[in-house]
Short mmCIF file of C-alpha atoms in Angstrom, two decimals:
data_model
loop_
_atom_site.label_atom_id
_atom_site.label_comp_id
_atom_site.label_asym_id
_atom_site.label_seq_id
_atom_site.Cartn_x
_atom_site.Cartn_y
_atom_site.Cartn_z
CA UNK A 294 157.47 -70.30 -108.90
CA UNK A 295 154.39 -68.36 -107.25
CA UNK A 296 156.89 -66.10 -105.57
CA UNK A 297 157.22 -64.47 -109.33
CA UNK A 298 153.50 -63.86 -108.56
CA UNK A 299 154.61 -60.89 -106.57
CA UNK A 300 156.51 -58.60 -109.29
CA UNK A 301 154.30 -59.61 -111.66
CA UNK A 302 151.05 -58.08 -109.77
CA UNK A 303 153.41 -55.20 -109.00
CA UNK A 304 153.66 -54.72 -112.51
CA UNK A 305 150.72 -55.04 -113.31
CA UNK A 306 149.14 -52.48 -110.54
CA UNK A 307 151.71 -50.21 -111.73
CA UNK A 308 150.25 -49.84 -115.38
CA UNK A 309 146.64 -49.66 -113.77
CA UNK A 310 147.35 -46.88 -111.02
CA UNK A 311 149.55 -44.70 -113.76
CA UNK A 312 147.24 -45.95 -116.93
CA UNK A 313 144.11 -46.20 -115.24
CA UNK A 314 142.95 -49.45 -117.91
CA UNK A 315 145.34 -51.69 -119.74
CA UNK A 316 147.28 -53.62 -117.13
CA UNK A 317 145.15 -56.56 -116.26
CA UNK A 318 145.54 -57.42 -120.34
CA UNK A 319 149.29 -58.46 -118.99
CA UNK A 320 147.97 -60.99 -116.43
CA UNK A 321 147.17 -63.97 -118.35
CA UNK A 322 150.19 -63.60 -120.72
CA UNK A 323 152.09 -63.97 -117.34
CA UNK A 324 150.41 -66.66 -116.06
CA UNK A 325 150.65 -69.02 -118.82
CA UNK A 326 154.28 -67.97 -120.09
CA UNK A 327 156.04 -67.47 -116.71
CA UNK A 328 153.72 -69.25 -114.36
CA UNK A 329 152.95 -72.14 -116.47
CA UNK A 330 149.71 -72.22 -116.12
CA UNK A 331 147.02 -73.73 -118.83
CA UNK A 332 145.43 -71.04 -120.66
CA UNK A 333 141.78 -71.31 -119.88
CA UNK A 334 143.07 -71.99 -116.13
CA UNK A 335 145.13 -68.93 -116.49
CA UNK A 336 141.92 -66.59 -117.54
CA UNK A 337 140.00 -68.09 -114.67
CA UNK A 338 142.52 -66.69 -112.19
CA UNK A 339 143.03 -63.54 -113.87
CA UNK A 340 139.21 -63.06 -113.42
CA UNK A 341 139.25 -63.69 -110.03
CA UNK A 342 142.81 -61.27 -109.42
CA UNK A 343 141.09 -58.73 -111.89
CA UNK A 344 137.89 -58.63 -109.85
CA UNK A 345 139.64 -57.88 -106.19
CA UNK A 346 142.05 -55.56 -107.73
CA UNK A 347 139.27 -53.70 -109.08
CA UNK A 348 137.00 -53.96 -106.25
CA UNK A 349 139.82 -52.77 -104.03
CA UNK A 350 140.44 -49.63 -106.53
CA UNK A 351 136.71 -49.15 -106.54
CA UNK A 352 136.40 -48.60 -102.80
CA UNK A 353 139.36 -45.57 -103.48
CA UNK A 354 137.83 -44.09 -105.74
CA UNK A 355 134.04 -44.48 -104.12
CA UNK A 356 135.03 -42.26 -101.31
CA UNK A 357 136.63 -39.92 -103.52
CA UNK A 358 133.30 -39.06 -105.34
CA UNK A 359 134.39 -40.75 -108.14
CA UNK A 360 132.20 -43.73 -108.54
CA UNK A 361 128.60 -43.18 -110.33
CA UNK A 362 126.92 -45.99 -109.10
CA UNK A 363 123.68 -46.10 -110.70
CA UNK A 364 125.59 -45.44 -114.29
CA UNK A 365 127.78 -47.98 -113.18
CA UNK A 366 125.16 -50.88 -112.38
CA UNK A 367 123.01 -50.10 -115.30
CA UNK A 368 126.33 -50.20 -117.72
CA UNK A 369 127.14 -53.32 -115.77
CA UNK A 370 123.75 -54.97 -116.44
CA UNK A 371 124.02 -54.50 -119.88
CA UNK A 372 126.78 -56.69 -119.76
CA UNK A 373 124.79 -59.67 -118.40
CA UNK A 374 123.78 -61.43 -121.62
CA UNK A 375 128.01 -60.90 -122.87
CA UNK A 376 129.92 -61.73 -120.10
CA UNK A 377 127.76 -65.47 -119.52
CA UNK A 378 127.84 -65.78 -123.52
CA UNK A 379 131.62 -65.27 -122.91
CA UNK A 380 132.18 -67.92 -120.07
CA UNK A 381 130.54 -70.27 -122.01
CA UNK A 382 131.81 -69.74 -125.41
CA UNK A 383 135.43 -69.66 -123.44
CA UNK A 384 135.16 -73.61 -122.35
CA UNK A 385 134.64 -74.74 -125.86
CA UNK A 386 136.80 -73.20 -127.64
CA UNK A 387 140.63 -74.68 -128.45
CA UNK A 388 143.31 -73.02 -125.93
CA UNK A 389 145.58 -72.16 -129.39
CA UNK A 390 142.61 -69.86 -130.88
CA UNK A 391 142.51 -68.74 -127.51
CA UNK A 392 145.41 -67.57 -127.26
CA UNK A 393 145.98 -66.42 -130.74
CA UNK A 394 142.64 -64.33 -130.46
CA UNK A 395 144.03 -62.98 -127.17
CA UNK A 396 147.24 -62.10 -128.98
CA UNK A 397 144.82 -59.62 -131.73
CA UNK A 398 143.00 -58.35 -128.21
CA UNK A 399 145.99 -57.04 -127.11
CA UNK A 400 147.09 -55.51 -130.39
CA UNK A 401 143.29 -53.77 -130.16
CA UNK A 402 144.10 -52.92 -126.63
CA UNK A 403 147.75 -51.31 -127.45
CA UNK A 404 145.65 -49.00 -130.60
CA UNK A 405 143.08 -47.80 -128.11
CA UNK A 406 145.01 -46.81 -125.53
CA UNK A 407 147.39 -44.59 -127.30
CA UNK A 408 144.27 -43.50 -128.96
CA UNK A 409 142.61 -42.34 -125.97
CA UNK A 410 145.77 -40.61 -124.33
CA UNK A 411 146.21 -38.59 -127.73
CA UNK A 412 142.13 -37.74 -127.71
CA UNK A 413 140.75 -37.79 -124.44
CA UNK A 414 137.17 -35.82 -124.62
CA UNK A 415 135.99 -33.10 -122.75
CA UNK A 416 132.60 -33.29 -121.09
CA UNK A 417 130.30 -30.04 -121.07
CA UNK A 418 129.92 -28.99 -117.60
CA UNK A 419 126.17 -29.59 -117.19
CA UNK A 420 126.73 -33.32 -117.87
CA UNK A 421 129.92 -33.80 -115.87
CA UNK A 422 128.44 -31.76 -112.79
CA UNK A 423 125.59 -34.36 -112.64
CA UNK A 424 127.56 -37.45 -113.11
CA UNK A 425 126.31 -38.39 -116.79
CA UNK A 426 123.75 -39.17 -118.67
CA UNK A 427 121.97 -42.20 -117.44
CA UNK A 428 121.65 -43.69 -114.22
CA UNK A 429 119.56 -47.20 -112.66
CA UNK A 430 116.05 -45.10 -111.99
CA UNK A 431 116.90 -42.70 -115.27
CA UNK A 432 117.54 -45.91 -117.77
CA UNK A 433 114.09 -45.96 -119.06
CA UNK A 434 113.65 -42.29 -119.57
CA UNK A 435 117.04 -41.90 -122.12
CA UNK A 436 116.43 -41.51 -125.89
CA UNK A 437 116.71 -44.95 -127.79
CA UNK A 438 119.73 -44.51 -129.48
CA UNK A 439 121.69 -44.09 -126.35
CA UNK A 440 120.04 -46.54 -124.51
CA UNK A 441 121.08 -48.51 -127.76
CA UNK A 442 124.79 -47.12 -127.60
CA UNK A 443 124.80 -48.53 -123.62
CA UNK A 444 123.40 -52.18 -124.60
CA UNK A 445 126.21 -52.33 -127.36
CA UNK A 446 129.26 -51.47 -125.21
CA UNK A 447 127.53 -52.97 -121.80
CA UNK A 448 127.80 -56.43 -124.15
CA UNK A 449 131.16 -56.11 -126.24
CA UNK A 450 132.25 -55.35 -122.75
CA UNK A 451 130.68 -58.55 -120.78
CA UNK A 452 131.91 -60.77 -123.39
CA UNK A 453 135.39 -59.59 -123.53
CA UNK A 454 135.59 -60.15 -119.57
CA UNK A 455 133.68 -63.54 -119.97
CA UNK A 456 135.95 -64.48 -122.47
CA UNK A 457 139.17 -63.13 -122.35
CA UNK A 458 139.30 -63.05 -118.26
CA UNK A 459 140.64 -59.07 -118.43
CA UNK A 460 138.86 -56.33 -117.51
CA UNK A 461 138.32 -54.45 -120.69
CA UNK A 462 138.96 -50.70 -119.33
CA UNK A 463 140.41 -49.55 -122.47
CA UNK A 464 136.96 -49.94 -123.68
CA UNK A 465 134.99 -49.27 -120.71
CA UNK A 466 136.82 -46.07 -120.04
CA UNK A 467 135.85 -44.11 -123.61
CA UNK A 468 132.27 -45.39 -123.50
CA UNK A 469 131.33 -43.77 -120.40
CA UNK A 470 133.31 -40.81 -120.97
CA UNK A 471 131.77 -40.13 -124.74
CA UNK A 472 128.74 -42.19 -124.63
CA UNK A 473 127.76 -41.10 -121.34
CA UNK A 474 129.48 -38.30 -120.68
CA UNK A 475 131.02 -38.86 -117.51
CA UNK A 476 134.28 -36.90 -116.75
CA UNK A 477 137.22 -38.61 -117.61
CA UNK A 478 138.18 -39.24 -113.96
CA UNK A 479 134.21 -40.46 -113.00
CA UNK A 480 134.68 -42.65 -115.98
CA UNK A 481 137.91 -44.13 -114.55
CA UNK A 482 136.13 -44.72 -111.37
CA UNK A 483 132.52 -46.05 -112.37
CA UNK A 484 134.78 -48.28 -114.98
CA UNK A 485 135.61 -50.12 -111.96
CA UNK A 486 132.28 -50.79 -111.03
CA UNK A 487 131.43 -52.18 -114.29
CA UNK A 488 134.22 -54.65 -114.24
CA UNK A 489 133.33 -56.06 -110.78
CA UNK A 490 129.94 -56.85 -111.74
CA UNK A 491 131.23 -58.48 -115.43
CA UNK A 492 133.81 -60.42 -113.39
CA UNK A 493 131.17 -61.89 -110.84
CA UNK A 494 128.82 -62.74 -113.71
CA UNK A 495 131.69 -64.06 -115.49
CA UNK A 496 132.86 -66.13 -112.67
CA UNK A 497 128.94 -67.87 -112.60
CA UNK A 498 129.74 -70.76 -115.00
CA UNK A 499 133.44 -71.35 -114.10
CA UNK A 500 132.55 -71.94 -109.95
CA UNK A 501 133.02 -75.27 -108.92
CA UNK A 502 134.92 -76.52 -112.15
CA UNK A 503 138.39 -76.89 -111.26
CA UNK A 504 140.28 -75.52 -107.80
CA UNK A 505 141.62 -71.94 -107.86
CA UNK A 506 145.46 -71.40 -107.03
CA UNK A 507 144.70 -69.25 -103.82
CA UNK A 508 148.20 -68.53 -103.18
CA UNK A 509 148.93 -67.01 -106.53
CA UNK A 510 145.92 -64.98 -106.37
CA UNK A 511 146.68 -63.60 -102.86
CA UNK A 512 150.22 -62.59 -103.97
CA UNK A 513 148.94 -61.15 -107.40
CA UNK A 514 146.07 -59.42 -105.63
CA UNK A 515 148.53 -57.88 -103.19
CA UNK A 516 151.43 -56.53 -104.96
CA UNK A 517 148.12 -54.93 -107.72
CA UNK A 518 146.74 -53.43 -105.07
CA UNK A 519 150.31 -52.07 -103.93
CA UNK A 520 151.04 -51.23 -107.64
CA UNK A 521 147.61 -49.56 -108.19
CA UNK A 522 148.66 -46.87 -105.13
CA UNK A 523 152.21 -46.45 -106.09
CA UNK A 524 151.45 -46.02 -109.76
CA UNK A 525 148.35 -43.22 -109.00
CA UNK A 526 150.96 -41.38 -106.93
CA UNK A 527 153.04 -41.10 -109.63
CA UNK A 528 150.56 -40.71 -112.71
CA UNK A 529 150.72 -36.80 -112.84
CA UNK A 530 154.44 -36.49 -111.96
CA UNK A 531 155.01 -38.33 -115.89
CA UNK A 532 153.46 -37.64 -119.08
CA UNK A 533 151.07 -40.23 -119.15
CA UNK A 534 151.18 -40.21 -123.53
CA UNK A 535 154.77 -41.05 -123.11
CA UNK A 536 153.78 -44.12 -120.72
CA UNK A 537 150.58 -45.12 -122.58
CA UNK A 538 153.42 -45.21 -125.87
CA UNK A 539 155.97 -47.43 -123.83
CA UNK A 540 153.53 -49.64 -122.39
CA UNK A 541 151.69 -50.04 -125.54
CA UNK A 542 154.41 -50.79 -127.34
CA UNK A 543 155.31 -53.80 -124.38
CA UNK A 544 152.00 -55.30 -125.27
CA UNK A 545 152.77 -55.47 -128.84
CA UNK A 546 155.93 -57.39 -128.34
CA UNK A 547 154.01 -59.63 -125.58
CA UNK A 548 151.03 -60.23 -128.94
CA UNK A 549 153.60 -61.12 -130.86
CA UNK A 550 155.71 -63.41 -128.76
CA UNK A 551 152.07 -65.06 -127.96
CA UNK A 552 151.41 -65.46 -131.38
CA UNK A 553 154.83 -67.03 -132.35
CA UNK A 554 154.93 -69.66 -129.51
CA UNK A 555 151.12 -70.13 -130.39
CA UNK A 556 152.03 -71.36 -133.70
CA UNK A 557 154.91 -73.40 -132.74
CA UNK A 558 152.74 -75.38 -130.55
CA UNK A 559 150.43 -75.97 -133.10
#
């Protein structure tokens, strides 16, 4: 069965490269309902797959000039306290309210990004040219209430990726393009950053408790990446509110089916 690994990832990078955020929602779905695997088990791989798939995006989009790094770290930081609270609160909850709380993330997920497709911002061009708002070294010299704005979303952010195992761009993406005002293409970028660091504070608690599946995570990892390149060279040849529709609309059914076999389980 981890051959299936391979269209799967594929599928997934797709979504990511065209979408820019939403695919990785789609990995643990997979992993428990095609690959059988046990649902906590499943979001400990999808951490792991998320985190190389993102890191490998990251590096494409560094040397594009597309990567703020100190916005990046110091949205990642703020994530600290939400990814570990995450990890932890992940191993003692039941794997049915896990899943059926993962079914309404992906309903949230599906909203947002047709949301953001129909209303993406524009950034005045004094705050795009100069990469945002905050940075590491800048951090203590913003005004409170968006220093209070990145704490917030740094930490709904963490604990989704602690506890959910995804990577949360359809929430990273909109925070540092309004919040911070990062173009929407730095935001895309930097959002990578963000979920690198989440998924190696995330990954803290869960090392050493049960052996990874390295050969599904190779073959997922490798047919993302793959995905991630085909699906950017296609992204502007489509209209991307017509995709961010159709592959919204996928997740719904996906919620759904989760929430149905959830409950027939029970």
């Amino acid at each position: 069965m981890e051959f299936l690994a391979l269209p799967l990832g594929l599928l997934v990078g797709l979504s990511l490269g065209v979408l820019g955020a939403g695919g990785s929602i789609l990995i643990v779905p997979m992993l428990v309902y095609v690959l059988g695997f046990e649902p906590k088990a499943a979001i400990t791989t999808s951490l792991v797959v998320v985190g190389l798939v993102s890191l490998g995006g990251m590096v494409t989009h560094w040397r594009a000039g597309r990567v703020r790094v100190g916005t990046g770290i110091a949205f990642g930081l703020a994530g600290i306290l939400g990814s570990l609270g995450g990890s932890y609160l992940n191993r003692a909850v039941d794997s049915n309210i896990l899943l059926l709380a993962f079914a309404g993330l992906m309903l949230v997920a599906a909203w947002a990004m047709v949301r953001n497709r129909e209303a993406q911002p524009s950034v005045p061009a004094s705050t795009s040219a100069t990469g945002g708002r905050i940075g590491v070294l800048a951090a203590a010299r913003v005004e409170p209430a968006l220093a209070a704005k990145v704490v917030v979303a740094g930490s709904t952010v963490g604990f989704i990726t602690g506890f959910f195992g995804i990577g949360g761009g359809f929430v990273i993406v909109p925070a540092l393009s309004v919040v911070l005002g990062l173009t929407m293409q730095q935001a895309a970028g930097t959002s990578l950053l963000v979920i690198v660091i989440n998924v190696a504070i995330a990954l803290g608690p869960r090392l050493g408790g049960e052996a990874l599946p390295w050969e599904v995570i190779v073959l997922f990892t490798v047919a993302g990446l793959v995905g991630a390149v085909v699906g950017s060279g296609i992204a502007g040849k489509v209209r991307s509110e017509l995709l961010a529709r159709s592959f919204a609309g996928l997740i719904v059914v996906i919620a759904i089916y989760t929430v149905v076999r959830t409950i027939i389980a029970l």
